[in-house]
PDB file of C-alpha atoms in Angstrom:
ATOM      1  CA  UNK A   1      40.133  -9.952  10.020  1.00 69.00           C
ATOM      2  CA  UNK A   2      37.166  -9.231   7.776  1.00 73.00           C
ATOM      3  CA  UNK A   3      34.155  -7.014   8.227  1.00 77.00           C
ATOM      4  CA  UNK A   4      31.072  -9.078   9.404  1.00 66.00           C
ATOM      5  CA  UNK A   5      28.833  -6.848   7.290  1.00 72.00           C
ATOM      6  CA  UNK A   6      30.527  -6.595   3.889  1.00 78.00           C
ATOM      7  CA  UNK A   7      33.521  -9.126   4.185  1.00 78.00           C
ATOM      8  CA  UNK A   8      35.957  -6.343   3.459  1.00 79.00           C
ATOM      9  CA  UNK A   9      39.510  -7.113   4.592  1.00 79.00           C
ATOM     10  CA  UNK A  10      40.334  -5.140   7.757  1.00 75.00           C
ATOM     11  CA  UNK A  11      43.466  -4.336   9.770  1.00 77.00           C
ATOM     12  CA  UNK A  12      43.455  -5.486  13.335  1.00 72.00           C
ATOM     13  CA  UNK A  13      43.623  -2.031  14.655  1.00 70.00           C
ATOM     14  CA  UNK A  14      40.606  -0.718  12.695  1.00 73.00           C
ATOM     15  CA  UNK A  15      37.447   0.354  14.607  1.00 72.00           C
ATOM     16  CA  UNK A  16      35.429   0.984  11.605  1.00 76.00           C
ATOM     17  CA  UNK A  17      35.107  -0.685   8.163  1.00 78.00           C
ATOM     18  CA  UNK A  18      36.454   1.815   5.407  1.00 71.00           C
ATOM     19  CA  UNK A  19      34.151   0.076   2.983  1.00 72.00           C
ATOM     20  CA  UNK A  20      30.583   0.044   4.659  1.00 75.00           C
ATOM     21  CA  UNK A  21      31.323   2.141   7.700  1.00 68.00           C
ATOM     22  CA  UNK A  22      30.149  -0.359  10.215  1.00 68.00           C
ATOM     23  CA  UNK A  23      31.729  -0.489  13.608  1.00 67.00           C
ATOM     24  CA  UNK A  24      34.057  -3.407  14.232  1.00 71.00           C
ATOM     25  CA  UNK A  25      32.747  -5.581  16.948  1.00 67.00           C
ATOM     26  CA  UNK A  26      35.442  -7.817  18.519  1.00 64.00           C
ATOM     27  CA  UNK A  27      34.050  -8.590  21.853  1.00 61.00           C
ATOM     28  CA  UNK A  28      31.242 -11.215  22.405  1.00 58.00           C
ATOM     29  CA  UNK A  29      27.830  -9.769  23.107  1.00 55.00           C
ATOM     30  CA  UNK A  30      27.423  -9.589  26.868  1.00 62.00           C
ATOM     31  CA  UNK A  31      25.247  -7.263  29.161  1.00 70.00           C
ATOM     32  CA  UNK A  32      27.961  -4.739  29.478  1.00 66.00           C
ATOM     33  CA  UNK A  33      28.822  -4.496  25.670  1.00 60.00           C
ATOM     34  CA  UNK A  34      24.956  -4.164  25.014  1.00 66.00           C
ATOM     35  CA  UNK A  35      24.562  -1.444  27.801  1.00 66.00           C
ATOM     36  CA  UNK A  36      27.626   0.330  26.137  1.00 65.00           C
ATOM     37  CA  UNK A  37      26.051   0.287  22.715  1.00 64.00           C
ATOM     38  CA  UNK A  38      22.760   1.520  24.120  1.00 64.00           C
ATOM     39  CA  UNK A  39      24.634   4.303  25.895  1.00 62.00           C
ATOM     40  CA  UNK A  40      26.445   5.319  22.728  1.00 61.00           C
ATOM     41  CA  UNK A  41      23.321   5.505  20.519  1.00 58.00           C
ATOM     42  CA  UNK A  42      20.747   7.062  22.979  1.00 56.00           C
ATOM     43  CA  UNK A  43      22.034   8.158  26.457  1.00 54.00           C
ATOM     44  CA  UNK A  44      25.455   9.695  26.169  1.00 53.00           C
ATOM     45  CA  UNK A  45      25.680  13.565  25.352  1.00 46.00           C
ATOM     46  CA  UNK A  46      27.447  12.822  22.148  1.00 54.00           C
ATOM     47  CA  UNK A  47      25.093  10.195  20.964  1.00 75.00           C
ATOM     48  CA  UNK A  48      23.912   9.696  17.554  1.00 82.00           C
ATOM     49  CA  UNK A  49      20.172  10.122  18.135  1.00 87.00           C
ATOM     50  CA  UNK A  50      20.606  13.198  20.091  1.00 87.00           C
ATOM     51  CA  UNK A  51      22.963  14.583  17.488  1.00 88.00           C
ATOM     52  CA  UNK A  52      20.543  13.710  14.570  1.00 92.00           C
ATOM     53  CA  UNK A  53      17.682  15.362  16.487  1.00 93.00           C
ATOM     54  CA  UNK A  54      19.278  18.598  17.158  1.00 92.00           C
ATOM     55  CA  UNK A  55      21.004  18.916  13.768  1.00 94.00           C
ATOM     56  CA  UNK A  56      17.626  18.268  11.989  1.00 94.00           C
ATOM     57  CA  UNK A  57      16.769  21.625  13.473  1.00 93.00           C
ATOM     58  CA  UNK A  58      20.061  23.397  13.282  1.00 92.00           C
ATOM     59  CA  UNK A  59      21.244  22.276   9.835  1.00 93.00           C
ATOM     60  CA  UNK A  60      18.791  19.659   8.336  1.00 94.00           C
ATOM     61  CA  UNK A  61      20.689  19.714   4.905  1.00 94.00           C
ATOM     62  CA  UNK A  62      23.744  18.275   6.736  1.00 93.00           C
ATOM     63  CA  UNK A  63      21.766  15.383   7.929  1.00 93.00           C
ATOM     64  CA  UNK A  64      19.679  14.670   4.979  1.00 94.00           C
ATOM     65  CA  UNK A  65      21.904  15.649   1.975  1.00 93.00           C
ATOM     66  CA  UNK A  66      24.795  13.941   3.902  1.00 90.00           C
ATOM     67  CA  UNK A  67      22.830  10.751   4.061  1.00 91.00           C
ATOM     68  CA  UNK A  68      21.855  11.027   0.264  1.00 91.00           C
ATOM     69  CA  UNK A  69      25.616  11.674  -0.548  1.00 88.00           C
ATOM     70  CA  UNK A  70      26.689   8.605   1.421  1.00 83.00           C
ATOM     71  CA  UNK A  71      27.691   9.933   4.949  1.00 73.00           C
ATOM     72  CA  UNK A  72      26.333   7.265   7.176  1.00 69.00           C
ATOM     73  CA  UNK A  73      28.552   7.257  10.376  1.00 73.00           C
ATOM     74  CA  UNK A  74      27.644  10.654  12.122  1.00 80.00           C
ATOM     75  CA  UNK A  75      23.860  10.451  12.145  1.00 88.00           C
ATOM     76  CA  UNK A  76      21.266   7.728  12.565  1.00 89.00           C
ATOM     77  CA  UNK A  77      20.313   5.785   9.387  1.00 89.00           C
ATOM     78  CA  UNK A  78      17.031   7.262   8.070  1.00 92.00           C
ATOM     79  CA  UNK A  79      15.109   4.049   8.336  1.00 91.00           C
ATOM     80  CA  UNK A  80      16.202   3.520  11.852  1.00 90.00           C
ATOM     81  CA  UNK A  81      15.416   7.123  12.912  1.00 93.00           C
ATOM     82  CA  UNK A  82      11.980   6.560  11.451  1.00 94.00           C
ATOM     83  CA  UNK A  83      11.506   3.261  13.162  1.00 92.00           C
ATOM     84  CA  UNK A  84      12.395   5.032  16.458  1.00 91.00           C
ATOM     85  CA  UNK A  85       9.833   7.709  15.805  1.00 92.00           C
ATOM     86  CA  UNK A  86       7.222   5.035  15.212  1.00 91.00           C
ATOM     87  CA  UNK A  87       8.106   3.358  18.331  1.00 91.00           C
ATOM     88  CA  UNK A  88       7.491   6.541  20.232  1.00 89.00           C
ATOM     89  CA  UNK A  89       4.050   6.909  18.415  1.00 87.00           C
ATOM     90  CA  UNK A  90       3.205   3.425  19.434  1.00 86.00           C
ATOM     91  CA  UNK A  91       4.034   4.338  23.114  1.00 86.00           C
ATOM     92  CA  UNK A  92       1.778   7.388  22.788  1.00 80.00           C
ATOM     93  CA  UNK A  93      -1.021   5.284  21.379  1.00 79.00           C
ATOM     94  CA  UNK A  94      -0.694   2.745  24.094  1.00 82.00           C
ATOM     95  CA  UNK A  95      -0.723   5.362  26.786  1.00 79.00           C
ATOM     96  CA  UNK A  96      -3.925   6.970  25.212  1.00 73.00           C
ATOM     97  CA  UNK A  97      -5.803   3.778  24.842  1.00 73.00           C
ATOM     98  CA  UNK A  98      -4.822   2.508  28.288  1.00 76.00           C
ATOM     99  CA  UNK A  99      -4.616   5.459  30.702  1.00 73.00           C
ATOM    100  CA  UNK A 100      -6.010   8.338  28.757  1.00 67.00           C
ATOM    101  CA  UNK A 101      -9.069   6.928  26.971  1.00 65.00           C
ATOM    102  CA  UNK A 102     -11.152  10.137  27.549  1.00 64.00           C
ATOM    103  CA  UNK A 103      -8.729  11.997  25.290  1.00 59.00           C
ATOM    104  CA  UNK A 104      -9.989   9.841  22.367  1.00 56.00           C
ATOM    105  CA  UNK A 105     -13.657  10.600  23.245  1.00 56.00           C
ATOM    106  CA  UNK A 106     -14.192  13.519  20.748  1.00 48.00           C
ATOM    107  CA  UNK A 107     -16.781  13.852  18.209  1.00 42.00           C
ATOM    108  CA  UNK A 108     -15.900  14.804  14.673  1.00 44.00           C
ATOM    109  CA  UNK A 109     -17.719  17.286  12.476  1.00 45.00           C
ATOM    110  CA  UNK A 110     -16.524  15.302   9.510  1.00 43.00           C
ATOM    111  CA  UNK A 111     -18.306  12.241  10.867  1.00 44.00           C
ATOM    112  CA  UNK A 112     -21.260  14.217  11.835  1.00 48.00           C
ATOM    113  CA  UNK A 113     -21.635  15.433   8.351  1.00 49.00           C
ATOM    114  CA  UNK A 114     -21.970  11.911   7.141  1.00 45.00           C
ATOM    115  CA  UNK A 115     -24.415  11.235   9.859  1.00 47.00           C
ATOM    116  CA  UNK A 116     -26.817  13.721   8.477  1.00 51.00           C
ATOM    117  CA  UNK A 117     -26.673  12.783   4.759  1.00 49.00           C
ATOM    118  CA  UNK A 118     -28.527   9.477   5.249  1.00 47.00           C
ATOM    119  CA  UNK A 119     -30.983   7.627   7.605  1.00 49.00           C
ATOM    120  CA  UNK A 120     -29.239   6.205  10.600  1.00 48.00           C
ATOM    121  CA  UNK A 121     -30.366   2.776   9.696  1.00 48.00           C
ATOM    122  CA  UNK A 122     -28.615   2.852   6.379  1.00 50.00           C
ATOM    123  CA  UNK A 123     -25.621   5.117   7.220  1.00 48.00           C
ATOM    124  CA  UNK A 124     -22.452   3.234   7.813  1.00 48.00           C
ATOM    125  CA  UNK A 125     -20.892   6.341   9.518  1.00 46.00           C
ATOM    126  CA  UNK A 126     -23.446   6.447  12.452  1.00 49.00           C
ATOM    127  CA  UNK A 127     -20.964   4.728  14.931  1.00 50.00           C
ATOM    128  CA  UNK A 128     -17.899   6.149  13.445  1.00 48.00           C
ATOM    129  CA  UNK A 129     -15.591   7.601  16.105  1.00 51.00           C
ATOM    130  CA  UNK A 130     -12.558   9.033  14.632  1.00 49.00           C
ATOM    131  CA  UNK A 131     -10.591   8.343  17.954  1.00 53.00           C
ATOM    132  CA  UNK A 132     -10.533   4.830  16.637  1.00 55.00           C
ATOM    133  CA  UNK A 133      -8.192   6.060  13.943  1.00 59.00           C
ATOM    134  CA  UNK A 134      -5.609   6.530  16.634  1.00 63.00           C
ATOM    135  CA  UNK A 135      -4.990   2.716  16.744  1.00 68.00           C
ATOM    136  CA  UNK A 136      -3.821   2.866  13.065  1.00 67.00           C
ATOM    137  CA  UNK A 137      -1.749   5.895  13.708  1.00 75.00           C
ATOM    138  CA  UNK A 138       1.661   4.253  12.706  1.00 77.00           C
ATOM    139  CA  UNK A 139       0.163   2.804   9.689  1.00 78.00           C
ATOM    140  CA  UNK A 140      -1.141   6.185   8.621  1.00 77.00           C
ATOM    141  CA  UNK A 141       2.372   7.474   9.086  1.00 85.00           C
ATOM    142  CA  UNK A 142       3.894   4.821   6.919  1.00 86.00           C
ATOM    143  CA  UNK A 143       1.314   5.345   4.175  1.00 82.00           C
ATOM    144  CA  UNK A 144       1.719   9.186   4.394  1.00 85.00           C
ATOM    145  CA  UNK A 145       5.423   9.290   3.614  1.00 90.00           C
ATOM    146  CA  UNK A 146       5.290   8.106   0.001  1.00 90.00           C
ATOM    147  CA  UNK A 147       2.474  10.471  -0.863  1.00 86.00           C
ATOM    148  CA  UNK A 148       4.426  13.362   0.595  1.00 88.00           C
ATOM    149  CA  UNK A 149       7.556  12.198  -1.226  1.00 92.00           C
ATOM    150  CA  UNK A 150       5.724  12.324  -4.371  1.00 91.00           C
ATOM    151  CA  UNK A 151       4.263  15.841  -3.671  1.00 91.00           C
ATOM    152  CA  UNK A 152       7.856  17.365  -3.014  1.00 93.00           C
ATOM    153  CA  UNK A 153       9.339  15.301  -6.117  1.00 94.00           C
ATOM    154  CA  UNK A 154       6.464  16.192  -8.468  1.00 92.00           C
ATOM    155  CA  UNK A 155       6.646  19.909  -7.374  1.00 93.00           C
ATOM    156  CA  UNK A 156      10.374  20.370  -7.892  1.00 94.00           C
ATOM    157  CA  UNK A 157      10.383  18.255 -11.013  1.00 93.00           C
ATOM    158  CA  UNK A 158       7.633  20.186 -12.791  1.00 91.00           C
ATOM    159  CA  UNK A 159       9.494  23.311 -11.826  1.00 91.00           C
ATOM    160  CA  UNK A 160      12.834  22.052 -13.603  1.00 90.00           C
ATOM    161  CA  UNK A 161      14.641  21.422 -10.226  1.00 90.00           C
ATOM    162  CA  UNK A 162      15.537  17.743 -10.699  1.00 89.00           C
ATOM    163  CA  UNK A 163      18.742  17.427  -8.376  1.00 90.00           C
ATOM    164  CA  UNK A 164      17.125  14.603  -6.496  1.00 94.00           C
ATOM    165  CA  UNK A 165      15.165  11.540  -7.709  1.00 94.00           C
ATOM    166  CA  UNK A 166      12.109  10.127  -6.013  1.00 94.00           C
ATOM    167  CA  UNK A 167      13.875   7.784  -3.707  1.00 94.00           C
ATOM    168  CA  UNK A 168      16.020  10.728  -2.570  1.00 95.00           C
ATOM    169  CA  UNK A 169      12.931  12.725  -1.925  1.00 95.00           C
ATOM    170  CA  UNK A 170      11.683   9.586   0.008  1.00 95.00           C
ATOM    171  CA  UNK A 171      14.690  10.116   2.329  1.00 95.00           C
ATOM    172  CA  UNK A 172      14.047  13.871   2.766  1.00 95.00           C
ATOM    173  CA  UNK A 173      10.408  13.230   3.815  1.00 95.00           C
ATOM    174  CA  UNK A 174      11.339  10.120   5.958  1.00 95.00           C
ATOM    175  CA  UNK A 175      13.738  12.266   8.110  1.00 96.00           C
ATOM    176  CA  UNK A 176      11.043  15.190   8.160  1.00 95.00           C
ATOM    177  CA  UNK A 177       8.361  12.752   9.168  1.00 93.00           C
ATOM    178  CA  UNK A 178      10.514  11.104  11.743  1.00 94.00           C
ATOM    179  CA  UNK A 179      11.169  14.488  13.259  1.00 94.00           C
ATOM    180  CA  UNK A 180       7.612  15.380  13.030  1.00 91.00           C
ATOM    181  CA  UNK A 181       6.385  12.169  14.786  1.00 91.00           C
ATOM    182  CA  UNK A 182       9.001  12.330  17.621  1.00 92.00           C
ATOM    183  CA  UNK A 183       7.971  16.062  18.446  1.00 90.00           C
ATOM    184  CA  UNK A 184       4.207  15.303  18.306  1.00 86.00           C
ATOM    185  CA  UNK A 185       4.557  12.133  20.271  1.00 85.00           C
ATOM    186  CA  UNK A 186       6.477  13.570  23.086  1.00 86.00           C
ATOM    187  CA  UNK A 187       4.587  16.733  23.337  1.00 84.00           C
ATOM    188  CA  UNK A 188       1.200  14.802  23.156  1.00 79.00           C
ATOM    189  CA  UNK A 189       2.381  12.520  26.013  1.00 79.00           C
ATOM    190  CA  UNK A 190       3.430  15.481  28.089  1.00 81.00           C
ATOM    191  CA  UNK A 191       0.202  17.363  27.541  1.00 78.00           C
ATOM    192  CA  UNK A 192      -1.906  14.297  28.237  1.00 73.00           C
ATOM    193  CA  UNK A 193      -0.138  14.166  31.669  1.00 76.00           C
ATOM    194  CA  UNK A 194      -1.552  17.728  32.312  1.00 75.00           C
ATOM    195  CA  UNK A 195      -4.928  16.682  31.179  1.00 71.00           C
ATOM    196  CA  UNK A 196      -5.156  19.170  28.302  1.00 67.00           C
ATOM    197  CA  UNK A 197      -7.458  18.688  25.317  1.00 66.00           C
ATOM    198  CA  UNK A 198      -5.669  16.247  22.990  1.00 64.00           C
ATOM    199  CA  UNK A 199      -7.613  17.467  19.821  1.00 67.00           C
ATOM    200  CA  UNK A 200      -6.746  21.123  20.304  1.00 70.00           C
ATOM    201  CA  UNK A 201      -3.161  20.347  21.455  1.00 68.00           C
ATOM    202  CA  UNK A 202      -2.518  18.129  18.450  1.00 69.00           C
ATOM    203  CA  UNK A 203      -3.887  20.878  16.166  1.00 73.00           C
ATOM    204  CA  UNK A 204      -1.556  23.453  17.724  1.00 75.00           C
ATOM    205  CA  UNK A 205       1.427  21.191  17.492  1.00 75.00           C
ATOM    206  CA  UNK A 206       0.798  20.462  13.777  1.00 77.00           C
ATOM    207  CA  UNK A 207       1.202  24.184  12.790  1.00 81.00           C
ATOM    208  CA  UNK A 208       4.903  24.618  13.757  1.00 84.00           C
ATOM    209  CA  UNK A 209       5.656  21.338  12.278  1.00 83.00           C
ATOM    210  CA  UNK A 210       4.270  22.465   8.943  1.00 86.00           C
ATOM    211  CA  UNK A 211       6.448  25.532   9.160  1.00 90.00           C
ATOM    212  CA  UNK A 212       9.370  23.059   9.804  1.00 92.00           C
ATOM    213  CA  UNK A 213       8.688  21.425   6.434  1.00 92.00           C
ATOM    214  CA  UNK A 214       9.069  24.820   4.721  1.00 94.00           C
ATOM    215  CA  UNK A 215      12.358  25.418   6.676  1.00 95.00           C
ATOM    216  CA  UNK A 216      13.634  21.952   5.632  1.00 95.00           C
ATOM    217  CA  UNK A 217      12.726  22.577   1.981  1.00 94.00           C
ATOM    218  CA  UNK A 218      14.618  26.054   1.908  1.00 95.00           C
ATOM    219  CA  UNK A 219      17.651  24.706   3.573  1.00 95.00           C
ATOM    220  CA  UNK A 220      17.976  21.818   1.280  1.00 95.00           C
ATOM    221  CA  UNK A 221      17.146  23.341  -2.044  1.00 94.00           C
ATOM    222  CA  UNK A 222      18.577  26.692  -1.233  1.00 91.00           C
ATOM    223  CA  UNK A 223      15.836  28.886  -2.820  1.00 92.00           C
ATOM    224  CA  UNK A 224      14.876  32.315  -1.854  1.00 93.00           C
ATOM    225  CA  UNK A 225      12.082  32.827   0.663  1.00 94.00           C
ATOM    226  CA  UNK A 226       9.414  33.444  -1.976  1.00 94.00           C
ATOM    227  CA  UNK A 227      10.503  30.692  -4.232  1.00 93.00           C
ATOM    228  CA  UNK A 228      10.343  28.282  -1.404  1.00 93.00           C
ATOM    229  CA  UNK A 229       6.990  29.559  -0.430  1.00 94.00           C
ATOM    230  CA  UNK A 230       5.508  29.157  -3.878  1.00 93.00           C
ATOM    231  CA  UNK A 231       6.949  25.540  -4.007  1.00 93.00           C
ATOM    232  CA  UNK A 232       5.636  24.992  -0.331  1.00 93.00           C
ATOM    233  CA  UNK A 233       2.100  26.003  -1.313  1.00 93.00           C
ATOM    234  CA  UNK A 234       2.065  23.445  -4.208  1.00 92.00           C
ATOM    235  CA  UNK A 235       3.485  20.701  -1.937  1.00 90.00           C
ATOM    236  CA  UNK A 236       0.796  21.487   0.596  1.00 89.00           C
ATOM    237  CA  UNK A 237      -2.004  21.185  -2.077  1.00 89.00           C
ATOM    238  CA  UNK A 238      -0.742  17.663  -3.060  1.00 86.00           C
ATOM    239  CA  UNK A 239      -0.284  16.863   0.650  1.00 81.00           C
ATOM    240  CA  UNK A 240      -3.697  17.849   1.673  1.00 82.00           C
ATOM    241  CA  UNK A 241      -5.300  15.992  -1.244  1.00 82.00           C
ATOM    242  CA  UNK A 242      -3.245  12.846  -0.454  1.00 77.00           C
ATOM    243  CA  UNK A 243      -4.191  13.087   3.206  1.00 74.00           C
ATOM    244  CA  UNK A 244      -7.783  13.223   2.337  1.00 79.00           C
ATOM    245  CA  UNK A 245      -7.308  10.057   0.334  1.00 79.00           C
ATOM    246  CA  UNK A 246      -5.519   8.418   3.329  1.00 72.00           C
ATOM    247  CA  UNK A 247      -8.113   9.431   5.906  1.00 73.00           C
ATOM    248  CA  UNK A 248     -10.890   8.113   3.692  1.00 78.00           C
ATOM    249  CA  UNK A 249      -9.004   4.784   3.308  1.00 74.00           C
ATOM    250  CA  UNK A 250      -8.398   4.678   7.220  1.00 68.00           C
ATOM    251  CA  UNK A 251     -12.105   5.328   7.827  1.00 70.00           C
ATOM    252  CA  UNK A 252     -13.060   2.552   5.535  1.00 74.00           C
ATOM    253  CA  UNK A 253     -10.508   0.154   7.357  1.00 72.00           C
ATOM    254  CA  UNK A 254     -12.223   1.220  10.732  1.00 63.00           C
ATOM    255  CA  UNK A 255     -15.663   0.691   9.358  1.00 68.00           C
ATOM    256  CA  UNK A 256     -14.753  -2.666   7.930  1.00 73.00           C
ATOM    257  CA  UNK A 257     -13.248  -3.716  11.361  1.00 66.00           C
ATOM    258  CA  UNK A 258     -16.315  -2.868  13.141  1.00 63.00           C
ATOM    259  CA  UNK A 259     -18.314  -4.984  10.871  1.00 66.00           C
ATOM    260  CA  UNK A 260     -16.092  -8.143  11.454  1.00 62.00           C
TER     261      UNK A 260
END
């Protein structure tokens, strides 16, 4: 018998490939088998998703550094976990644009600032509603991760801490952002159900998730509190600058789409 993923030779009694770690599937795909796999991954108490979600709070270094070092069986793969988070974000956007449209009807001081800089007849920002950016939320998340990874990589590289290369910093930020997206998506949906102000709620949710990034960096790089704090400030400066660029890019996309 051979592994269907890497073609490694296996014993008949093996349940996992000792080369790539993939589970050995011996039964044909049937509804019962598919239901069992869904239960193992997402529903059962000891499933990978729940374990990954909880341990990213309790011991994020075990999940993230474990993946970087090659441990792939205990937790969900970083790209799969990020894909799940984007799915939840997509559900959030669907609910907002379908059942909670009033939540997107908020004015932006940022847009109003542009509105006052030029006559309305010549001002492309006149009809801008930043609620339209919600439609591109998943795309914004995807573009944000490389910028954030560059921020953490550059900060630690300049300070002489070069344990992890850029790709490994990308893994760190993918896990962080997946956790961030899952938390904000779930909480946003719950708050929308209670008819709370979306803009205020999303702002309040962002604060603890920023603190969570500090916590993740401290656990992974094992610096002191103040060393981590100094590095965190540098990362946030790069992050805010990057987000500004991304927001401008997203606004341009919205404006172009309105012209088409």
